[in-house]
Amino acid sequence: MTPPGEPAAISAELLRLWGVFFVLALLVALFLRRERRRTARTVGLLGAGVLLRLAAGLLAGASMPVAARAVGFVALVLEGMAWVELGAIYVFSVLLGAFRIATPRILRDLGVALSYVGLLLFLFSRHQVDVSGIVATSAVVTAVVGFSLQDVLVNVMAGIAVELDDSIRPGDWVRVGDQTGKVREIGWRQTTLETRNGDSLVVPNQYFMKNPVFLQGRRSDEPKRERRWLSFGVDYRTTPERVLAVVGEALLRTPIANVAAEPAPQVLLMGFEESWARYAVRYWLTDLLADDVTDSVVRERVFFALRREGIPLSMPAQELFLQPDDAEHRDRHREREASASLRAVESVSIFQSLTPAERARVAEGLVRVPFAPGEAIVVQGRAVHHLYVLTAGKVEVRVTVEGAPERAIATIEAPDFFGEMGMLTGETRRATVVALTEVECWRLTKERFREVVEARPQIAEEVSHVLATRDVNLAAAREGLSEEARRLRFAEQHRSLTDRIREFFGVE
C-alpha cells in the first residue's frame, strides 16, 4: 500500500479506472453534442493528471521525494477534478435531462464548486495536512480578497438571488434601460441578453437588484405575449364611428400571423389634435421576436382599409396643398373614373348581354375598392349583396367545412368577377375569397343593379344564361359530362337562376 504523501503507482486497477473514465467521456461526446466542449476540458484535466503522475514517478526514481510528493498531490487534485466534472455532466445533463428538468447554470456551478471543496478536504486529510490551520489562514485571505473584490461578490450574490426567487428566467424578454433582449443565460457575475438585432448584451447581476426591470409579455398563469399600440390619424371630415368600424372589420376579417385571436385586436379613439383625430390599434403579440414585422402587417391592413373606403390619413397641419377645384378639374376627374369603371364592366362576361347604355348605367354604380395581400374580400357564410369585378391582381377561393380545416379550391385572376350569387339571388357567401396579391376591385351593390333590371326585366334571363354557361362548363371539366348531360344541366341551371333572380329583384 502506498504511504500517505507518496504518489500512487500506476496499477492495473488504476488503468481500468482511467479506461472507464474515457468510455464515459466518449459516450457523452457522441450523444450530447452541447456538452462536447465541457467533456474535452474534462478529458484534458485527466490527461494532465496522468502526465503529472508519471512525472511524480520519475522524480521519486531520481531521489527527489519532496518534489515527487508535491507533483503527485497535484496529479490527484487534477484527476479528482476531472471525475467531479464528468459526474456533473452525467447528473445535470444526462440524468436530469432525461426527466426534462432544466437546472440553472449557477446551481450546477455551485454543486461543482462544493464538490471541489470536499475533494480538497479529503485529499488534505489523506496526506495528513492540518486543515484547521488552512481554514484559519484562509479566513484572513478571504477577508482581504472579499474587500478587494466586493463588486464581483455583489454580482455573484445577486445572481444567486435572481435564481432563487425565480424573478427572471432564461427565455424572458426584459427591458434594461433603453435596450430590450431575451435572457439567454444567468451566470455567476452577469446575465446575457440577446437583442432583436442579433447582438448580445451583458448586464451585471447587481443591476437587477438595484433597478426596476421590465419583463415583457410575462403575466402569471398566462401565455407569454405583449400588448402593442400602433397610432394613426384621420382628419375630422370622417366620423369616429366610421373609422372604428372600417379598421376594426379589416383587422378581424382574416387572421394575422403573430396576432392573438383572443383578446381580439381593437381600434380606439385616443385623442383630438389640432386638425385630426388620433386613433390607435391595440393588439396582443404572440411572438415577441416578430414585433416590427407584425406591426408592419397591421399598419398595412389599416392603410388599405382606409384607402378603399375613401378615408384619407391625416396630413401635417403646417403643410399646405394647393389643388385646383374648379368645375373643369372636377369634370376631368369624373371622366377618368367613369372611363375606368366602364372598362371594368366591359372586361367581364356577366355584363356582355347588356346594351352600351345599360353598361354605362351599371358603371356609374361601381365603387373602386383596393385590398392588401392576405385580406378577405368576401367571407363564407355572410349575407352581403355585392358583386366584385376584379381588374388587377389575383385572389384565392377558400371553403371551410365543419370539422375540417379551410382549403383552397380555385384561383381567380383579373379580369374576372365573383360574388355574383349574393348580388343576384341574395344567398349567403358559399366561399371566402382572399387576395393573394395587391388587388383592385370594383364593387357593385344590388340596389344599383336593380335599376337596370327594373328598366328591362329580360336582363335577368340574359345574365342567368351567362352564369349557367359558366357553371356547366366548370362542372363538365370537373366531372366529364357528356353533351346530353351538359344540355340538361344547363337548362335546369338557367331556369333555376332566372327564377331566383326575378324573385330577388321582384320583377316578372
Short mmCIF file of C-alpha atoms in Angstrom, two decimals:
data_model
loop_
_atom_site.label_atom_id
_atom_site.label_comp_id
_atom_site.label_asym_id
_atom_site.label_seq_id
_atom_site.Cartn_x
_atom_site.Cartn_y
_atom_site.Cartn_z
CA MET A 1 0.00 0.00 0.00
CA THR A 2 1.30 3.44 -0.88
CA PRO A 3 2.03 5.54 2.22
CA PRO A 4 0.25 8.89 2.59
CA GLY A 5 2.10 11.64 0.78
CA GLU A 6 3.66 9.28 -1.78
CA PRO A 7 2.45 9.21 -5.39
CA ALA A 8 0.48 6.06 -6.16
CA ALA A 9 1.94 3.63 -8.65
CA ILE A 10 0.16 3.10 -11.94
CA SER A 11 -1.57 -0.20 -11.25
CA ALA A 12 -3.89 -2.35 -13.35
CA GLU A 13 -6.81 -1.13 -11.23
CA LEU A 14 -5.88 2.48 -11.94
CA LEU A 15 -5.65 1.76 -15.67
CA ARG A 16 -9.11 0.21 -15.61
CA LEU A 17 -10.42 3.29 -13.81
CA TRP A 18 -8.94 5.55 -16.48
CA GLY A 19 -10.48 3.34 -19.16
CA VAL A 20 -13.91 3.66 -17.58
CA PHE A 21 -13.46 7.44 -17.50
CA PHE A 22 -12.58 7.66 -21.20
CA VAL A 23 -15.51 5.40 -22.19
CA LEU A 24 -17.96 7.56 -20.21
CA ALA A 25 -16.47 10.71 -21.76
CA LEU A 26 -16.71 9.21 -25.25
CA LEU A 27 -20.41 8.39 -24.75
CA VAL A 28 -21.10 11.98 -23.75
CA ALA A 29 -19.21 13.31 -26.78
CA LEU A 30 -21.16 11.03 -29.12
CA PHE A 31 -24.68 11.60 -27.80
CA LEU A 32 -24.62 15.02 -26.11
CA ARG A 33 -23.42 17.50 -28.69
CA ARG A 34 -23.86 20.53 -26.45
CA GLU A 35 -21.54 19.01 -23.80
CA ARG A 36 -18.63 18.23 -26.14
CA ARG A 37 -16.59 21.28 -25.19
CA ARG A 38 -17.02 20.66 -21.45
CA THR A 39 -16.18 16.97 -21.97
CA ALA A 40 -13.00 17.91 -23.84
CA ARG A 41 -11.89 20.09 -20.92
CA THR A 42 -12.64 17.23 -18.53
CA VAL A 43 -10.53 14.80 -20.56
CA GLY A 44 -7.79 17.43 -20.60
CA LEU A 45 -7.84 17.60 -16.80
CA LEU A 46 -7.47 13.83 -16.50
CA GLY A 47 -4.72 13.81 -19.12
CA ALA A 48 -2.79 16.46 -17.22
CA GLY A 49 -3.22 14.45 -14.02
CA VAL A 50 -1.87 11.30 -15.73
CA LEU A 51 1.16 13.18 -17.05
CA LEU A 52 1.88 14.66 -13.63
CA ARG A 53 1.52 11.20 -12.06
CA LEU A 54 4.16 9.90 -14.50
CA ALA A 55 6.37 12.90 -13.67
CA ALA A 56 5.99 12.18 -9.95
CA GLY A 57 7.21 8.63 -10.56
CA LEU A 58 10.28 9.93 -12.39
CA LEU A 59 11.03 12.40 -9.59
CA ALA A 60 10.74 9.62 -7.00
CA GLY A 61 13.14 7.48 -9.02
CA ALA A 62 15.57 10.41 -9.12
CA SER A 63 15.65 10.54 -5.29
CA MET A 64 13.57 13.73 -5.10
CA PRO A 65 10.84 12.63 -2.68
CA VAL A 66 9.57 16.09 -1.70
CA ALA A 67 9.07 17.17 -5.30
CA ALA A 68 7.54 13.78 -6.11
CA ARG A 69 5.00 14.13 -3.30
CA ALA A 70 4.05 17.67 -4.37
CA VAL A 71 3.63 16.72 -8.02
CA GLY A 72 1.74 13.58 -7.05
CA PHE A 73 -0.66 15.61 -4.91
CA VAL A 74 -1.38 18.00 -7.82
CA ALA A 75 -1.96 14.96 -10.06
CA LEU A 76 -4.55 13.62 -7.60
CA VAL A 77 -6.26 17.03 -7.49
CA LEU A 78 -6.50 17.20 -11.29
CA GLU A 79 -7.78 13.64 -11.58
CA GLY A 80 -10.36 14.28 -8.85
CA MET A 81 -11.49 17.47 -10.61
CA ALA A 82 -11.91 15.52 -13.85
CA TRP A 83 -14.15 12.98 -12.11
CA VAL A 84 -16.17 15.79 -10.50
CA GLU A 85 -16.71 17.48 -13.87
CA LEU A 86 -17.69 14.21 -15.56
CA GLY A 87 -20.07 13.42 -12.70
CA ALA A 88 -21.68 16.86 -13.07
CA ILE A 89 -22.29 16.20 -16.77
CA TYR A 90 -23.99 12.89 -16.02
CA VAL A 91 -26.08 14.29 -13.15
CA PHE A 92 -27.23 17.59 -14.68
CA SER A 93 -27.27 16.82 -18.40
CA VAL A 94 -27.92 13.08 -18.61
CA LEU A 95 -29.96 12.17 -15.53
CA LEU A 96 -31.94 15.38 -15.00
CA GLY A 97 -32.09 15.95 -18.77
CA ALA A 98 -33.81 12.59 -19.20
CA PHE A 99 -36.62 13.88 -16.95
CA ARG A 100 -36.64 17.25 -18.76
CA ILE A 101 -35.57 19.07 -15.60
CA ALA A 102 -33.70 22.26 -16.51
CA THR A 103 -31.19 23.38 -13.87
CA PRO A 104 -29.78 26.92 -13.73
CA ARG A 105 -26.13 27.29 -14.52
CA ILE A 106 -25.45 28.81 -11.10
CA LEU A 107 -26.85 25.72 -9.35
CA ARG A 108 -24.65 23.47 -11.45
CA ASP A 109 -21.56 25.58 -10.84
CA LEU A 110 -22.31 25.73 -7.12
CA GLY A 111 -22.57 21.94 -6.93
CA VAL A 112 -19.25 21.54 -8.75
CA ALA A 113 -17.57 24.13 -6.50
CA LEU A 114 -18.76 22.39 -3.33
CA SER A 115 -17.52 19.08 -4.73
CA TYR A 116 -14.10 20.67 -5.32
CA VAL A 117 -14.01 21.82 -1.70
CA GLY A 118 -14.92 18.33 -0.49
CA LEU A 119 -12.26 16.82 -2.78
CA LEU A 120 -9.54 19.11 -1.38
CA LEU A 121 -10.52 18.42 2.22
CA PHE A 122 -10.45 14.68 1.54
CA LEU A 123 -7.02 14.85 -0.10
CA PHE A 124 -5.67 17.05 2.69
CA SER A 125 -6.83 14.56 5.30
CA ARG A 126 -5.30 11.65 3.35
CA HIS A 127 -1.97 13.49 3.19
CA GLN A 128 -2.01 14.39 6.88
CA VAL A 129 -2.33 18.16 6.28
CA ASP A 130 -3.54 20.34 9.21
CA VAL A 131 -6.89 21.53 7.83
CA SER A 132 -7.65 23.80 10.82
CA GLY A 133 -4.57 25.88 10.09
CA ILE A 134 -5.57 26.24 6.47
CA VAL A 135 -9.08 27.31 7.47
CA ALA A 136 -7.74 29.95 9.86
CA THR A 137 -5.35 31.30 7.25
CA SER A 138 -7.99 31.21 4.52
CA ALA A 139 -10.34 33.30 6.66
CA VAL A 140 -7.85 36.18 6.62
CA VAL A 141 -7.22 35.71 2.90
CA THR A 142 -10.95 35.59 2.27
CA ALA A 143 -11.47 38.89 4.13
CA VAL A 144 -8.76 40.61 2.09
CA VAL A 145 -9.96 39.17 -1.21
CA GLY A 146 -13.59 39.91 -0.35
CA PHE A 147 -12.80 43.57 0.35
CA SER A 148 -10.86 43.98 -2.89
CA LEU A 149 -13.44 42.10 -5.00
CA GLN A 150 -16.60 43.34 -3.35
CA ASP A 151 -18.24 44.34 -6.68
CA VAL A 152 -17.65 40.86 -8.06
CA LEU A 153 -19.10 39.30 -4.91
CA VAL A 154 -22.15 41.57 -5.08
CA ASN A 155 -22.77 40.37 -8.65
CA VAL A 156 -22.35 36.74 -7.58
CA MET A 157 -24.79 37.11 -4.68
CA ALA A 158 -27.25 38.97 -6.91
CA GLY A 159 -27.08 36.14 -9.45
CA ILE A 160 -27.84 33.59 -6.75
CA ALA A 161 -30.76 35.73 -5.51
CA VAL A 162 -32.21 36.04 -9.02
CA GLU A 163 -32.05 32.26 -9.46
CA LEU A 164 -33.59 31.55 -6.05
CA ASP A 165 -36.56 33.92 -6.31
CA ASP A 166 -37.18 32.99 -9.98
CA SER A 167 -37.94 36.61 -10.85
CA ILE A 168 -36.02 36.41 -14.13
CA ARG A 169 -35.72 33.21 -16.18
CA PRO A 170 -33.90 32.20 -19.35
CA GLY A 171 -36.27 32.90 -22.25
CA ASP A 172 -37.81 36.01 -20.65
CA TRP A 173 -37.87 39.26 -22.63
CA VAL A 174 -36.58 42.11 -20.46
CA ARG A 175 -36.03 45.82 -20.94
CA VAL A 176 -32.84 47.20 -19.40
CA GLY A 177 -32.66 50.95 -19.82
CA ASP A 178 -33.38 51.61 -23.49
CA GLN A 179 -32.33 48.09 -24.56
CA THR A 180 -34.61 45.07 -24.92
CA GLY A 181 -33.45 41.48 -25.17
CA LYS A 182 -34.19 37.83 -24.47
CA VAL A 183 -32.46 36.28 -21.45
CA ARG A 184 -30.10 33.64 -22.79
CA GLU A 185 -28.17 32.76 -19.62
CA ILE A 186 -27.91 33.83 -15.98
CA GLY A 187 -24.30 33.39 -14.86
CA TRP A 188 -22.37 33.99 -11.65
CA ARG A 189 -21.38 37.55 -12.44
CA GLN A 190 -23.62 38.66 -15.29
CA THR A 191 -26.78 37.92 -17.26
CA THR A 192 -26.55 37.67 -21.04
CA LEU A 193 -29.35 39.06 -23.22
CA GLU A 194 -29.86 38.56 -26.97
CA THR A 195 -31.34 41.66 -28.63
CA ARG A 196 -33.66 41.66 -31.62
CA ASN A 197 -30.79 42.97 -33.74
CA GLY A 198 -28.74 39.84 -33.07
CA ASP A 199 -26.41 41.48 -30.52
CA SER A 200 -25.51 40.16 -27.06
CA LEU A 201 -25.94 42.47 -24.07
CA VAL A 202 -24.06 41.57 -20.87
CA VAL A 203 -25.69 43.02 -17.74
CA PRO A 204 -24.04 42.82 -14.28
CA ASN A 205 -26.33 40.90 -11.93
CA GLN A 206 -26.33 43.67 -9.32
CA TYR A 207 -28.26 45.83 -11.83
CA PHE A 208 -31.33 43.65 -11.29
CA MET A 209 -31.09 44.18 -7.52
CA LYS A 210 -30.75 47.97 -7.68
CA ASN A 211 -33.02 48.94 -10.61
CA PRO A 212 -36.56 48.15 -11.78
CA VAL A 213 -36.57 45.70 -14.70
CA PHE A 214 -39.44 45.48 -17.18
CA LEU A 215 -40.41 41.88 -18.07
CA GLN A 216 -42.15 41.96 -21.44
CA GLY A 217 -45.19 39.77 -22.05
CA ARG A 218 -44.96 37.90 -18.75
CA ARG A 219 -48.08 37.53 -16.63
CA SER A 220 -48.99 34.93 -14.04
CA ASP A 221 -50.78 31.88 -15.46
CA GLU A 222 -50.99 33.46 -18.92
CA PRO A 223 -49.19 32.69 -22.20
CA LYS A 224 -46.25 34.95 -22.99
CA ARG A 225 -47.42 37.86 -25.17
CA GLU A 226 -47.13 41.63 -25.30
CA ARG A 227 -49.74 44.28 -25.99
CA ARG A 228 -48.76 46.57 -28.87
CA TRP A 229 -50.05 50.04 -29.74
CA LEU A 230 -49.96 51.48 -33.28
CA SER A 231 -51.15 55.05 -33.79
CA PHE A 232 -52.61 56.68 -36.90
CA GLY A 233 -54.51 59.87 -37.63
CA VAL A 234 -57.61 60.75 -39.66
CA ASP A 235 -58.94 64.26 -40.24
CA TYR A 236 -62.28 65.40 -38.87
CA ARG A 237 -64.19 65.01 -42.14
CA THR A 238 -64.68 61.31 -41.27
CA THR A 239 -66.68 60.40 -38.17
CA PRO A 240 -65.01 58.26 -35.46
CA GLU A 241 -67.77 55.67 -35.76
CA ARG A 242 -66.93 55.03 -39.39
CA VAL A 243 -63.15 54.89 -38.82
CA LEU A 244 -63.53 52.43 -35.93
CA ALA A 245 -65.89 50.23 -37.93
CA VAL A 246 -63.78 50.18 -41.10
CA VAL A 247 -60.43 49.48 -39.44
CA GLY A 248 -61.89 47.05 -36.89
CA GLU A 249 -63.57 44.98 -39.61
CA ALA A 250 -60.33 44.87 -41.65
CA LEU A 251 -58.33 43.56 -38.67
CA LEU A 252 -60.86 40.82 -37.87
CA ARG A 253 -61.61 39.78 -41.45
CA THR A 254 -58.76 37.24 -41.63
CA PRO A 255 -56.18 36.16 -39.02
CA ILE A 256 -52.81 37.94 -38.96
CA ALA A 257 -49.69 35.94 -38.12
CA ASN A 258 -48.42 36.51 -34.55
CA VAL A 259 -51.57 38.45 -33.56
CA ALA A 260 -53.61 36.78 -30.82
CA ALA A 261 -57.21 35.95 -31.74
CA GLU A 262 -58.29 36.36 -28.11
CA PRO A 263 -58.34 39.09 -26.87
CA ALA A 264 -59.12 40.34 -30.38
CA PRO A 265 -57.43 43.42 -31.88
CA GLN A 266 -59.17 46.69 -31.03
CA VAL A 267 -59.35 50.15 -32.58
CA LEU A 268 -59.63 53.09 -30.18
CA LEU A 269 -60.10 56.84 -30.45
CA MET A 270 -57.20 58.17 -28.38
CA GLY A 271 -57.48 61.95 -28.66
CA PHE A 272 -58.09 65.09 -30.70
CA GLU A 273 -55.28 67.08 -32.26
CA GLU A 274 -55.40 70.49 -33.97
CA SER A 275 -56.63 69.24 -37.33
CA TRP A 276 -57.04 65.49 -36.95
CA ALA A 277 -58.28 62.76 -34.61
CA ARG A 278 -55.71 60.36 -33.17
CA TYR A 279 -56.54 56.63 -33.26
CA ALA A 280 -54.66 53.52 -32.16
CA VAL A 281 -54.77 49.83 -32.98
CA ARG A 282 -54.23 47.69 -29.88
CA TYR A 283 -53.38 44.01 -30.26
CA TRP A 284 -51.58 41.19 -28.44
CA LEU A 285 -48.29 40.00 -29.99
CA THR A 286 -47.68 36.26 -29.52
CA ASP A 287 -44.08 36.13 -30.85
CA LEU A 288 -42.06 38.89 -29.16
CA LEU A 289 -39.23 38.50 -31.68
CA ALA A 290 -41.52 39.43 -34.60
CA ASP A 291 -42.60 42.84 -33.27
CA ASP A 292 -41.59 45.10 -36.18
CA VAL A 293 -42.71 42.62 -38.87
CA THR A 294 -46.14 42.20 -37.29
CA ASP A 295 -46.52 45.95 -36.73
CA SER A 296 -45.85 46.45 -40.45
CA VAL A 297 -48.56 43.96 -41.48
CA VAL A 298 -51.10 45.57 -39.12
CA ARG A 299 -50.28 49.06 -40.46
CA GLU A 300 -50.75 47.72 -43.99
CA ARG A 301 -54.21 46.46 -43.08
CA VAL A 302 -55.10 49.87 -41.65
CA PHE A 303 -53.80 51.70 -44.72
CA PHE A 304 -55.71 49.62 -47.26
CA ALA A 305 -58.91 49.57 -45.17
CA LEU A 306 -58.99 53.37 -45.04
CA ARG A 307 -57.99 53.73 -48.67
CA ARG A 308 -60.71 51.54 -50.15
CA GLU A 309 -63.33 53.41 -48.11
CA GLY A 310 -62.01 56.75 -49.32
CA ILE A 311 -60.85 57.86 -45.86
CA PRO A 312 -57.59 59.83 -46.10
CA LEU A 313 -54.91 59.62 -43.43
CA SER A 314 -54.17 62.92 -41.71
CA MET A 315 -51.55 65.26 -43.09
CA PRO A 316 -49.30 67.57 -41.01
CA ALA A 317 -51.28 70.73 -40.31
CA GLN A 318 -48.43 73.02 -41.30
CA GLU A 319 -48.28 71.61 -44.84
CA LEU A 320 -50.25 73.46 -47.50
CA PHE A 321 -51.61 71.63 -50.55
CA LEU A 322 -52.89 73.67 -53.47
CA GLN A 323 -55.17 71.78 -55.81
CA PRO A 324 -57.47 73.24 -58.48
CA ASP A 325 -61.08 72.76 -57.53
CA ASP A 326 -62.83 74.39 -60.44
CA ALA A 327 -65.57 72.77 -62.49
CA GLU A 328 -63.21 71.80 -65.28
CA HIS A 329 -60.91 69.90 -62.91
CA ARG A 330 -63.83 68.07 -61.30
CA ASP A 331 -65.22 67.14 -64.70
CA ARG A 332 -61.88 65.65 -65.79
CA HIS A 333 -61.69 63.59 -62.60
CA ARG A 334 -65.23 62.28 -63.08
CA GLU A 335 -64.46 61.39 -66.69
CA ARG A 336 -61.39 59.39 -65.66
CA GLU A 337 -63.33 57.47 -63.04
CA ALA A 338 -66.24 56.88 -65.39
CA SER A 339 -63.91 55.60 -68.10
CA ALA A 340 -62.15 53.23 -65.68
CA SER A 341 -65.43 51.86 -64.28
CA LEU A 342 -66.82 51.35 -67.79
CA ARG A 343 -63.70 49.41 -68.78
CA ALA A 344 -64.23 47.22 -65.73
CA VAL A 345 -67.82 46.47 -66.75
CA GLU A 346 -66.80 45.67 -70.33
CA SER A 347 -63.95 43.37 -69.19
CA VAL A 348 -66.19 40.64 -67.71
CA SER A 349 -68.65 38.28 -69.37
CA ILE A 350 -71.56 38.74 -66.95
CA PHE A 351 -72.43 42.12 -68.48
CA GLN A 352 -71.85 41.22 -72.16
CA SER A 353 -75.57 40.93 -72.93
CA LEU A 354 -76.25 44.49 -71.74
CA THR A 355 -76.61 47.34 -74.19
CA PRO A 356 -73.96 50.11 -74.17
CA ALA A 357 -76.39 52.39 -72.33
CA GLU A 358 -77.07 49.71 -69.71
CA ARG A 359 -73.37 49.03 -69.22
CA ALA A 360 -72.76 52.75 -68.73
CA ARG A 361 -75.53 52.83 -66.13
CA VAL A 362 -74.01 49.85 -64.30
CA ALA A 363 -70.59 51.53 -64.44
CA GLU A 364 -71.99 54.58 -62.65
CA GLY A 365 -72.76 52.38 -59.66
CA LEU A 366 -69.27 50.84 -59.34
CA VAL A 367 -67.04 51.78 -56.39
CA ARG A 368 -63.29 51.19 -56.55
CA VAL A 369 -62.15 49.00 -53.58
CA PRO A 370 -58.46 48.02 -53.21
CA PHE A 371 -57.31 45.13 -50.97
CA ALA A 372 -53.95 44.19 -49.46
CA PRO A 373 -52.41 40.70 -49.82
CA GLY A 374 -53.96 38.35 -47.28
CA GLU A 375 -57.21 40.29 -46.83
CA ALA A 376 -60.56 38.57 -47.21
CA ILE A 377 -62.74 40.28 -49.81
CA VAL A 378 -65.82 38.14 -49.17
CA VAL A 379 -66.32 35.83 -46.18
CA GLN A 380 -68.11 32.48 -46.27
CA GLY A 381 -71.49 32.47 -44.55
CA ARG A 382 -72.13 36.23 -44.69
CA ALA A 383 -75.21 37.66 -46.39
CA VAL A 384 -73.82 40.59 -48.38
CA HIS A 385 -75.41 41.65 -51.69
CA HIS A 386 -72.27 42.77 -53.55
CA LEU A 387 -70.66 41.69 -56.80
CA TYR A 388 -66.94 42.30 -57.32
CA VAL A 389 -65.24 42.94 -60.65
CA LEU A 390 -61.53 42.05 -60.40
CA THR A 391 -59.46 44.38 -62.61
CA ALA A 392 -55.96 43.85 -61.17
CA GLY A 393 -54.29 41.12 -59.12
CA LYS A 394 -55.09 37.55 -58.10
CA VAL A 395 -57.42 36.07 -55.46
CA GLU A 396 -57.93 32.62 -53.96
CA VAL A 397 -61.26 30.94 -53.25
CA ARG A 398 -61.34 29.01 -49.95
CA VAL A 399 -64.03 26.79 -48.44
CA THR A 400 -64.49 25.74 -44.82
CA VAL A 401 -66.37 22.56 -43.96
CA GLU A 402 -67.36 21.85 -40.35
CA GLY A 403 -64.83 19.56 -38.71
CA ALA A 404 -62.16 20.14 -41.39
CA PRO A 405 -59.53 22.85 -41.98
CA GLU A 406 -60.05 25.57 -44.56
CA ARG A 407 -58.87 24.59 -48.06
CA ALA A 408 -58.29 26.44 -51.32
CA ILE A 409 -60.41 25.29 -54.27
CA ALA A 410 -59.68 27.83 -57.01
CA THR A 411 -57.66 30.88 -58.05
CA ILE A 412 -59.15 33.84 -59.92
CA GLU A 413 -57.04 36.31 -61.91
CA ALA A 414 -58.04 39.66 -63.42
CA PRO A 415 -60.13 40.37 -65.37
CA ASP A 416 -62.93 38.36 -63.80
CA PHE A 417 -65.79 38.62 -61.33
CA PHE A 418 -67.04 36.89 -58.17
CA GLY A 419 -69.74 37.27 -55.54
CA GLU A 420 -72.46 37.36 -58.22
CA MET A 421 -74.83 34.96 -56.43
CA GLY A 422 -75.02 37.21 -53.38
CA MET A 423 -75.98 40.21 -55.51
CA LEU A 424 -78.34 38.41 -57.89
CA THR A 425 -80.09 35.90 -55.60
CA GLY A 426 -79.35 37.06 -52.04
CA GLU A 427 -77.80 33.76 -50.96
CA THR A 428 -75.10 33.80 -48.31
CA ARG A 429 -71.48 33.56 -49.39
CA ARG A 430 -70.57 29.99 -50.29
CA ALA A 431 -66.80 30.61 -50.00
CA THR A 432 -64.21 33.05 -48.73
CA VAL A 433 -62.21 34.99 -51.32
CA VAL A 434 -58.77 36.18 -50.15
CA ALA A 435 -56.36 38.50 -52.00
CA LEU A 436 -53.10 36.76 -52.93
CA THR A 437 -51.53 39.95 -54.29
CA GLU A 438 -52.36 43.64 -54.09
CA VAL A 439 -55.82 43.68 -55.65
CA GLU A 440 -58.02 46.29 -57.34
CA CYS A 441 -61.74 45.51 -57.42
CA TRP A 442 -64.90 47.39 -58.33
CA ARG A 443 -67.90 46.75 -56.08
CA LEU A 444 -71.49 46.74 -57.39
CA THR A 445 -74.44 46.59 -55.00
CA LYS A 446 -77.86 45.05 -55.51
CA GLU A 447 -79.54 48.47 -55.35
CA ARG A 448 -77.54 49.80 -58.30
CA PHE A 449 -78.15 46.73 -60.43
CA ARG A 450 -81.87 46.75 -59.55
CA GLU A 451 -82.31 49.99 -61.52
CA VAL A 452 -81.08 48.29 -64.69
CA VAL A 453 -83.09 45.11 -64.15
CA GLU A 454 -86.31 47.01 -63.46
CA ALA A 455 -85.87 49.01 -66.65
CA ARG A 456 -85.52 45.79 -68.72
CA PRO A 457 -86.53 42.61 -66.85
CA GLN A 458 -85.19 40.41 -69.68
CA ILE A 459 -81.72 41.10 -68.25
CA ALA A 460 -82.44 38.50 -65.56
CA GLU A 461 -82.69 35.77 -68.18
CA GLU A 462 -79.63 37.02 -70.11
CA VAL A 463 -77.44 37.19 -67.01
CA SER A 464 -78.60 33.77 -65.81
CA HIS A 465 -77.67 32.40 -69.26
CA VAL A 466 -74.07 33.63 -68.78
CA LEU A 467 -73.85 32.24 -65.24
CA ALA A 468 -75.42 28.89 -66.16
CA THR A 469 -72.99 28.51 -69.06
CA ARG A 470 -70.04 29.21 -66.76
CA ASP A 471 -71.23 26.78 -64.08
CA VAL A 472 -71.93 23.98 -66.56
CA ASN A 473 -68.54 24.40 -68.25
CA LEU A 474 -66.82 24.10 -64.89
CA ALA A 475 -68.88 21.03 -63.99
CA ALA A 476 -68.14 19.43 -67.37
CA ALA A 477 -64.41 19.92 -66.90
CA ARG A 478 -64.55 18.57 -63.36
CA GLU A 479 -66.98 15.66 -63.89
CA GLY A 480 -66.50 14.84 -67.60
CA LEU A 481 -70.15 15.43 -68.57
CA SER A 482 -71.48 14.22 -71.90
CA GLU A 483 -73.14 16.65 -74.34
CA GLU A 484 -76.61 15.45 -73.35
CA ALA A 485 -75.81 15.80 -69.65
CA ARG A 486 -74.44 19.27 -70.27
CA ARG A 487 -77.58 20.31 -72.15
CA LEU A 488 -79.88 19.03 -69.43
CA ARG A 489 -77.89 20.60 -66.63
CA PHE A 490 -77.71 23.91 -68.47
CA ALA A 491 -81.47 24.00 -68.95
CA GLU A 492 -82.06 23.30 -65.28
CA GLN A 493 -79.46 25.84 -64.12
CA HIS A 494 -80.72 28.51 -66.47
CA ARG A 495 -84.33 28.11 -65.39
CA SER A 496 -83.48 27.99 -61.68
CA LEU A 497 -81.22 31.04 -61.80
CA THR A 498 -83.71 33.08 -63.80
CA ASP A 499 -86.49 32.36 -61.32
CA ARG A 500 -84.30 33.20 -58.34
CA ILE A 501 -83.05 36.47 -59.84
CA ARG A 502 -86.58 37.60 -60.73
CA GLU A 503 -87.85 36.73 -57.28
CA PHE A 504 -84.97 38.51 -55.54
CA PHE A 505 -85.39 41.70 -57.57
CA GLY A 506 -89.19 41.47 -57.65
CA VAL A 507 -89.58 41.54 -61.45
CA GLU A 508 -91.62 39.36 -63.83
#
